[in-house]
Amino acid sequence: MKQADPRTIIQAARDGGYAVGAYNMHNEETAEALLWAAERAASPVFMQVGRAIIPHMGVARAFELTTRVAERTQAEYVLHLDHGSWDEVMEAIRLGFTSVMYDGAHLPFEDNIATTRKVVEIAHAFGIPVEAELGKIPDAGEDVDWEAYYTDVAEARRFVRETGIDYLAVSVGIVHGVVPDRPEKPISITRLREIRDATGIPLVLHGASGLSEQEVRDARAAGVCKFNADTDLRHAFRKGFEAVWARGDRQLEEAMAEGRDRMIDATIEKMKLYGCAGKTARRAAAAA
């Protein structure tokens, strides 16, 4: 099946009060797990080429792997570049990605605006929506002053207005990865609402692994239309792999298959939690 329109998927989520999941594939088995889960749950899915796979195989090979697996399925999917540099975004556009995230967070604020605006101009010329991030998202285990990491509301308003981005990823107390104990201060739903009202565009929450069901529901109600989750699903794959490997010498394929099966189950649970299960265009048309 060919790629779906990301704008249509996000707008449907926004109108319906649910969110769509965006997940990283790392090899063929994890790509299969995500796409097969999307088929079984009748859920749209953002297949992310992320920061782990790019150094491993590059943007082009990750694109080829994912599209080859996806086109053998009936999954409603979007191929999305996550945290892309300028060069990676330009490569993704040439290859045929239908959604990109440009990450200029390392730049001074004014330079980030200028560069992101140029990315938007180029991507929009090809009909491709652009996600960007504002605010700092720490890695799991970092000792941080959460208030200093939150996305500033006034900066978010200006950033969206001057860049023309389609979706904004924000920092409201989340981390990349999963910590054994959640921070004492939960994610700030109030800050999410303030950013939603100030910008008027769909919001994205990275680092969604480890969030409680209540936090996910509250974030959806506060304007989050896309959750990025990877760690929980990788851990599910790893548990399946290790369960087979612990039984002694086994074929690698057997361990990978068990990891894939457990990742499918974990992904379907995410889709149910985000509210996107049963929300593919095909399912909606059949129900109409």
mmCIF file of C-alpha atoms in Angstrom:
data_model
loop_
_atom_site.group_PDB
_atom_site.id
_atom_site.type_symbol
_atom_site.label_atom_id
_atom_site.label_comp_id
_atom_site.label_asym_id
_atom_site.label_seq_id
_atom_site.Cartn_x
_atom_site.Cartn_y
_atom_site.Cartn_z
ATOM 1 C CA MET A 1 0.000 0.000 0.000
ATOM 2 C CA LYS A 2 1.258 3.479 -0.814
ATOM 3 C CA GLN A 3 1.790 6.196 1.776
ATOM 4 C CA ALA A 4 -1.213 8.002 3.223
ATOM 5 C CA ASP A 5 -1.614 11.780 3.466
ATOM 6 C CA PRO A 6 -0.196 12.892 6.844
ATOM 7 C CA ARG A 7 -2.252 16.093 6.936
ATOM 8 C CA THR A 8 -5.470 14.135 6.539
ATOM 9 C CA ILE A 9 -4.437 11.713 9.291
ATOM 10 C CA ILE A 10 -3.484 14.471 11.748
ATOM 11 C CA GLN A 11 -6.573 16.542 10.991
ATOM 12 C CA ALA A 12 -8.811 13.525 11.537
ATOM 13 C CA ALA A 13 -7.101 12.932 14.882
ATOM 14 C CA ARG A 14 -7.538 16.573 15.832
ATOM 15 C CA ASP A 15 -11.209 16.582 14.878
ATOM 16 C CA GLY A 16 -11.823 13.245 16.579
ATOM 17 C CA GLY A 17 -10.039 14.032 19.840
ATOM 18 C CA TYR A 18 -7.514 11.233 19.517
ATOM 19 C CA ALA A 19 -3.826 11.033 18.583
ATOM 20 C CA VAL A 20 -1.706 9.020 16.175
ATOM 21 C CA GLY A 21 1.407 7.091 17.164
ATOM 22 C CA ALA A 22 4.820 7.592 15.573
ATOM 23 C CA TYR A 23 7.285 4.759 16.149
ATOM 24 C CA ASN A 24 10.853 3.981 15.130
ATOM 25 C CA MET A 25 11.776 0.924 13.106
ATOM 26 C CA HIS A 26 15.300 -0.472 13.570
ATOM 27 C CA ASN A 27 15.409 -3.416 11.171
ATOM 28 C CA GLU A 28 13.055 -5.469 9.008
ATOM 29 C CA GLU A 29 11.449 -7.296 11.940
ATOM 30 C CA THR A 30 10.636 -4.097 13.832
ATOM 31 C CA ALA A 31 9.265 -2.505 10.648
ATOM 32 C CA GLU A 32 7.055 -5.567 10.197
ATOM 33 C CA ALA A 33 5.921 -5.371 13.816
ATOM 34 C CA LEU A 34 4.751 -1.762 13.478
ATOM 35 C CA LEU A 35 3.035 -2.250 10.124
ATOM 36 C CA TRP A 36 1.393 -5.547 11.061
ATOM 37 C CA ALA A 37 0.150 -3.930 14.277
ATOM 38 C CA ALA A 38 -1.332 -1.085 12.225
ATOM 39 C CA GLU A 39 -3.097 -3.623 9.997
ATOM 40 C CA ARG A 40 -4.511 -5.616 12.915
ATOM 41 C CA ALA A 41 -5.609 -2.522 14.850
ATOM 42 C CA ALA A 42 -6.913 -0.733 11.714
ATOM 43 C CA SER A 43 -4.815 2.220 12.851
ATOM 44 C CA PRO A 44 -2.883 4.829 10.897
ATOM 45 C CA VAL A 45 0.807 4.838 11.779
ATOM 46 C CA PHE A 46 3.785 7.152 11.357
ATOM 47 C CA MET A 47 6.844 5.039 10.522
ATOM 48 C CA GLN A 48 9.789 7.042 11.802
ATOM 49 C CA VAL A 49 13.313 7.023 10.437
ATOM 50 C CA GLY A 50 14.996 8.173 13.613
ATOM 51 C CA ARG A 51 18.322 9.063 15.140
ATOM 52 C CA ALA A 52 19.347 5.457 15.862
ATOM 53 C CA ILE A 53 18.847 3.985 12.403
ATOM 54 C CA ILE A 54 20.365 6.830 10.375
ATOM 55 C CA PRO A 55 23.980 6.288 11.555
ATOM 56 C CA HIS A 56 23.431 2.543 11.165
ATOM 57 C CA MET A 57 22.207 2.435 7.564
ATOM 58 C CA GLY A 58 21.521 5.966 6.341
ATOM 59 C CA VAL A 59 18.300 7.668 5.264
ATOM 60 C CA ALA A 60 18.096 6.042 1.813
ATOM 61 C CA ARG A 61 18.463 2.430 2.986
ATOM 62 C CA ALA A 62 15.993 3.019 5.838
ATOM 63 C CA PHE A 63 13.535 4.425 3.287
ATOM 64 C CA GLU A 64 13.984 1.417 1.012
ATOM 65 C CA LEU A 65 13.597 -1.072 3.865
ATOM 66 C CA THR A 66 10.430 0.525 5.214
ATOM 67 C CA THR A 67 8.673 1.051 1.902
ATOM 68 C CA ARG A 68 9.519 -2.481 0.771
ATOM 69 C CA VAL A 69 7.895 -3.934 3.888
ATOM 70 C CA ALA A 70 4.996 -1.466 3.888
ATOM 71 C CA GLU A 71 3.989 -2.058 0.295
ATOM 72 C CA ARG A 72 3.405 -5.733 1.103
ATOM 73 C CA THR A 73 0.788 -4.710 3.691
ATOM 74 C CA GLN A 74 -2.535 -2.901 3.794
ATOM 75 C CA ALA A 75 -1.311 -0.591 6.567
ATOM 76 C CA GLU A 76 -2.232 3.104 6.360
ATOM 77 C CA TYR A 77 1.215 4.563 6.948
ATOM 78 C CA VAL A 78 3.263 7.731 6.641
ATOM 79 C CA LEU A 79 7.039 7.618 6.286
ATOM 80 C CA HIS A 80 8.352 10.342 8.587
ATOM 81 C CA LEU A 81 11.889 11.651 9.128
ATOM 82 C CA ASP A 82 12.477 12.312 12.828
ATOM 83 C CA HIS A 83 14.943 14.924 14.138
ATOM 84 C CA GLY A 84 16.424 15.494 10.698
ATOM 85 C CA SER A 85 19.306 17.808 9.896
ATOM 86 C CA TRP A 86 19.108 20.138 6.899
ATOM 87 C CA ASP A 87 20.892 17.625 4.651
ATOM 88 C CA GLU A 88 18.787 14.717 5.887
ATOM 89 C CA VAL A 89 15.560 16.637 5.313
ATOM 90 C CA MET A 90 16.602 17.495 1.750
ATOM 91 C CA GLU A 91 17.497 13.848 1.121
ATOM 92 C CA ALA A 92 14.180 12.694 2.584
ATOM 93 C CA ILE A 93 12.252 15.039 0.293
ATOM 94 C CA ARG A 94 14.122 13.713 -2.749
ATOM 95 C CA LEU A 95 13.505 10.103 -1.730
ATOM 96 C CA GLY A 96 9.769 10.438 -1.261
ATOM 97 C CA PHE A 97 9.105 10.850 2.453
ATOM 98 C CA THR A 98 5.700 12.427 2.978
ATOM 99 C CA SER A 99 6.432 13.980 6.380
ATOM 100 C CA VAL A 100 9.597 15.477 7.873
ATOM 101 C CA MET A 101 10.771 16.902 11.159
ATOM 102 C CA TYR A 102 13.550 19.457 10.940
ATOM 103 C CA ASP A 103 15.496 19.808 14.180
ATOM 104 C CA GLY A 104 17.128 23.219 14.535
ATOM 105 C CA ALA A 105 16.986 23.217 18.322
ATOM 106 C CA HIS A 106 20.789 23.389 18.536
ATOM 107 C CA LEU A 107 20.763 26.766 16.771
ATOM 108 C CA PRO A 108 20.237 30.189 18.374
ATOM 109 C CA PHE A 109 16.536 31.046 18.375
ATOM 110 C CA GLU A 110 16.706 33.565 15.514
ATOM 111 C CA ASP A 111 18.752 31.188 13.351
ATOM 112 C CA ASN A 112 16.359 28.361 14.156
ATOM 113 C CA ILE A 113 13.451 30.474 12.907
ATOM 114 C CA ALA A 114 15.252 31.448 9.701
ATOM 115 C CA THR A 115 16.433 27.943 8.850
ATOM 116 C CA THR A 116 13.153 26.273 9.738
ATOM 117 C CA ARG A 117 11.272 28.798 7.605
ATOM 118 C CA LYS A 118 13.453 27.876 4.622
ATOM 119 C CA VAL A 119 12.835 24.156 5.225
ATOM 120 C CA VAL A 120 9.103 24.838 5.312
ATOM 121 C CA GLU A 121 9.235 26.757 2.034
ATOM 122 C CA ILE A 122 10.999 23.886 0.284
ATOM 123 C CA ALA A 123 8.947 21.072 1.843
ATOM 124 C CA HIS A 124 5.633 22.826 1.211
ATOM 125 C CA ALA A 125 6.573 23.246 -2.442
ATOM 126 C CA PHE A 126 6.478 19.433 -2.595
ATOM 127 C CA GLY A 127 3.294 19.186 -0.520
ATOM 128 C CA ILE A 128 5.143 17.857 2.539
ATOM 129 C CA PRO A 129 4.192 19.035 6.063
ATOM 130 C CA VAL A 130 6.950 19.986 8.503
ATOM 131 C CA GLU A 131 7.271 19.297 12.210
ATOM 132 C CA ALA A 132 9.739 21.201 14.385
ATOM 133 C CA GLU A 133 10.625 21.207 18.071
ATOM 134 C CA LEU A 134 10.919 24.044 20.550
ATOM 135 C CA GLY A 135 12.172 23.586 24.081
ATOM 136 C CA LYS A 136 14.699 21.099 25.413
ATOM 137 C CA ILE A 137 13.883 17.426 25.955
ATOM 138 C CA PRO A 138 16.446 15.715 28.196
ATOM 139 C CA ASP A 139 17.511 12.103 28.035
ATOM 140 C CA ALA A 140 16.339 9.713 30.731
ATOM 141 C CA GLY A 141 18.451 9.984 33.870
ATOM 142 C CA GLU A 142 19.527 13.608 33.423
ATOM 143 C CA ASP A 143 19.202 15.887 36.455
ATOM 144 C CA VAL A 144 17.273 18.854 35.116
ATOM 145 C CA ASP A 145 15.444 21.969 36.207
ATOM 146 C CA TRP A 146 12.130 21.199 34.527
ATOM 147 C CA GLU A 147 10.984 24.822 34.357
ATOM 148 C CA ALA A 148 14.075 25.678 32.324
ATOM 149 C CA TYR A 149 13.294 22.869 29.891
ATOM 150 C CA TYR A 150 9.665 23.726 29.195
ATOM 151 C CA THR A 151 8.728 25.240 25.855
ATOM 152 C CA ASP A 152 8.182 28.977 26.271
ATOM 153 C CA VAL A 153 4.658 29.967 25.217
ATOM 154 C CA ALA A 154 5.590 33.346 23.737
ATOM 155 C CA GLU A 155 8.496 31.836 21.809
ATOM 156 C CA ALA A 156 6.223 29.072 20.523
ATOM 157 C CA ARG A 157 3.682 31.621 19.270
ATOM 158 C CA ARG A 158 6.360 33.571 17.406
ATOM 159 C CA PHE A 159 8.125 30.460 16.109
ATOM 160 C CA VAL A 160 4.955 29.037 14.573
ATOM 161 C CA ARG A 161 3.881 32.382 13.124
ATOM 162 C CA GLU A 162 7.235 33.126 11.483
ATOM 163 C CA THR A 163 8.159 29.651 10.250
ATOM 164 C CA GLY A 164 4.816 28.339 8.997
ATOM 165 C CA ILE A 165 5.400 24.848 10.431
ATOM 166 C CA ASP A 166 2.499 22.406 10.459
ATOM 167 C CA TYR A 167 3.098 20.648 13.792
ATOM 168 C CA LEU A 168 5.027 21.660 16.904
ATOM 169 C CA ALA A 169 6.834 19.224 19.197
ATOM 170 C CA VAL A 170 7.012 20.621 22.715
ATOM 171 C CA SER A 171 8.769 20.038 26.007
ATOM 172 C CA VAL A 172 6.441 19.868 29.017
ATOM 173 C CA GLY A 173 8.245 17.523 31.389
ATOM 174 C CA ILE A 174 8.934 14.517 29.174
ATOM 175 C CA VAL A 175 12.210 12.713 28.486
ATOM 176 C CA HIS A 176 13.738 10.662 25.700
ATOM 177 C CA GLY A 177 13.749 7.106 27.004
ATOM 178 C CA VAL A 178 12.155 5.670 30.135
ATOM 179 C CA VAL A 179 13.283 6.338 33.687
ATOM 180 C CA PRO A 180 12.683 3.777 36.465
ATOM 181 C CA ASP A 181 10.679 6.353 38.440
ATOM 182 C CA ARG A 182 8.725 9.135 36.798
ATOM 183 C CA PRO A 183 9.822 12.669 37.729
ATOM 184 C CA GLU A 184 8.188 14.075 40.847
ATOM 185 C CA LYS A 185 6.552 16.679 38.645
ATOM 186 C CA PRO A 186 4.290 15.106 35.981
ATOM 187 C CA ILE A 187 3.943 16.544 32.514
ATOM 188 C CA SER A 188 2.397 20.013 32.509
ATOM 189 C CA ILE A 189 -1.027 19.787 30.921
ATOM 190 C CA THR A 190 -1.496 23.471 31.680
ATOM 191 C CA ARG A 191 1.547 24.342 29.575
ATOM 192 C CA LEU A 192 0.243 22.156 26.748
ATOM 193 C CA ARG A 193 -3.074 24.015 26.752
ATOM 194 C CA GLU A 194 -1.303 27.370 26.772
ATOM 195 C CA ILE A 195 0.860 26.405 23.789
ATOM 196 C CA ARG A 196 -2.136 24.965 21.911
ATOM 197 C CA ASP A 197 -4.110 28.177 22.421
ATOM 198 C CA ALA A 198 -1.145 30.383 21.505
ATOM 199 C CA THR A 199 -0.152 28.552 18.312
ATOM 200 C CA GLY A 200 -3.366 27.063 16.965
ATOM 201 C CA ILE A 201 -1.617 24.071 15.376
ATOM 202 C CA PRO A 202 -1.490 20.350 16.298
ATOM 203 C CA LEU A 203 1.052 19.499 18.981
ATOM 204 C CA VAL A 204 3.434 16.540 19.155
ATOM 205 C CA LEU A 205 4.778 14.911 22.294
ATOM 206 C CA HIS A 206 8.125 13.152 21.956
ATOM 207 C CA GLY A 207 9.341 10.781 24.653
ATOM 208 C CA ALA A 208 5.869 9.307 25.179
ATOM 209 C CA SER A 209 7.189 5.988 26.512
ATOM 210 C CA GLY A 210 6.488 5.634 30.206
ATOM 211 C CA LEU A 211 3.578 8.076 30.349
ATOM 212 C CA SER A 212 0.611 6.973 32.424
ATOM 213 C CA GLU A 213 -2.761 6.354 30.798
ATOM 214 C CA GLN A 214 -4.131 9.449 32.509
ATOM 215 C CA GLU A 215 -1.273 11.611 31.234
ATOM 216 C CA VAL A 216 -1.893 10.372 27.697
ATOM 217 C CA ARG A 217 -5.621 11.091 27.926
ATOM 218 C CA ASP A 218 -5.007 14.559 29.375
ATOM 219 C CA ALA A 219 -2.392 15.364 26.730
ATOM 220 C CA ARG A 220 -4.787 14.335 23.958
ATOM 221 C CA ALA A 221 -7.442 16.634 25.396
ATOM 222 C CA ALA A 222 -4.882 19.454 25.561
ATOM 223 C CA GLY A 223 -4.046 19.353 21.852
ATOM 224 C CA VAL A 224 -1.513 16.561 21.331
ATOM 225 C CA CYS A 225 -2.338 14.839 18.023
ATOM 226 C CA LYS A 226 0.823 12.742 17.660
ATOM 227 C CA PHE A 227 2.795 10.774 20.235
ATOM 228 C CA ASN A 228 6.358 9.624 19.502
ATOM 229 C CA ALA A 229 7.165 6.395 21.341
ATOM 230 C CA ASP A 230 10.110 4.050 20.872
ATOM 231 C CA THR A 231 11.604 2.800 24.126
ATOM 232 C CA ASP A 232 8.551 0.851 25.351
ATOM 233 C CA LEU A 233 8.337 -0.969 22.020
ATOM 234 C CA ARG A 234 12.060 -1.710 21.838
ATOM 235 C CA HIS A 235 11.866 -3.167 25.328
ATOM 236 C CA ALA A 236 8.992 -5.422 24.248
ATOM 237 C CA PHE A 237 11.064 -6.635 21.292
ATOM 238 C CA ARG A 238 14.077 -7.205 23.528
ATOM 239 C CA LYS A 239 12.071 -9.258 26.049
ATOM 240 C CA GLY A 240 10.848 -11.551 23.312
ATOM 241 C CA PHE A 241 14.319 -11.945 21.875
ATOM 242 C CA GLU A 242 15.860 -12.659 25.270
ATOM 243 C CA ALA A 243 13.121 -15.134 26.221
ATOM 244 C CA VAL A 244 14.114 -17.324 23.283
ATOM 245 C CA TRP A 245 17.850 -16.779 23.710
ATOM 246 C CA ALA A 246 17.646 -17.752 27.395
ATOM 247 C CA ARG A 247 16.575 -21.271 26.406
ATOM 248 C CA GLY A 248 20.018 -22.002 25.052
ATOM 249 C CA ASP A 249 21.315 -22.096 21.516
ATOM 250 C CA ARG A 250 18.523 -21.050 19.170
ATOM 251 C CA GLN A 251 18.304 -19.807 15.633
ATOM 252 C CA LEU A 252 18.548 -16.028 15.448
ATOM 253 C CA GLU A 253 15.385 -15.967 13.316
ATOM 254 C CA GLU A 254 13.383 -17.666 16.080
ATOM 255 C CA ALA A 255 14.440 -15.019 18.594
ATOM 256 C CA MET A 256 13.707 -12.194 16.158
ATOM 257 C CA ALA A 257 10.247 -13.608 15.440
ATOM 258 C CA GLU A 258 9.378 -13.729 19.141
ATOM 259 C CA GLY A 259 10.605 -10.153 19.552
ATOM 260 C CA ARG A 260 8.458 -9.094 16.601
ATOM 261 C CA ASP A 261 5.364 -10.792 18.041
ATOM 262 C CA ARG A 262 5.753 -9.074 21.393
ATOM 263 C CA MET A 263 6.375 -5.717 19.722
ATOM 264 C CA ILE A 264 3.166 -6.145 17.703
ATOM 265 C CA ASP A 265 1.165 -6.637 20.904
ATOM 266 C CA ALA A 266 2.819 -3.655 22.603
ATOM 267 C CA THR A 267 2.197 -1.432 19.586
ATOM 268 C CA ILE A 268 -1.479 -2.357 19.404
ATOM 269 C CA GLU A 269 -1.821 -1.394 23.069
ATOM 270 C CA LYS A 270 -0.305 2.016 22.271
ATOM 271 C CA MET A 271 -2.736 2.476 19.386
ATOM 272 C CA LYS A 272 -5.681 1.700 21.658
ATOM 273 C CA LEU A 273 -4.387 4.117 24.298
ATOM 274 C CA TYR A 274 -3.864 6.921 21.803
ATOM 275 C CA GLY A 275 -7.356 6.368 20.425
ATOM 276 C CA CYS A 276 -6.278 5.724 16.821
ATOM 277 C CA ALA A 277 -7.192 2.017 16.703
ATOM 278 C CA GLY A 278 -10.023 1.537 14.240
ATOM 279 C CA LYS A 279 -9.442 4.965 12.707
ATOM 280 C CA THR A 280 -8.015 4.143 9.280
ATOM 281 C CA ALA A 281 -9.722 5.811 6.325
ATOM 282 C CA ARG A 282 -10.807 2.377 5.074
ATOM 283 C CA ARG A 283 -12.449 1.513 8.398
ATOM 284 C CA ALA A 284 -14.125 4.932 8.575
ATOM 285 C CA ALA A 285 -15.490 4.551 5.044
ATOM 286 C CA ALA A 286 -16.869 1.098 5.828
ATOM 287 C CA ALA A 287 -18.607 2.418 8.928
ATOM 288 C CA ALA A 288 -20.167 5.395 7.119
#
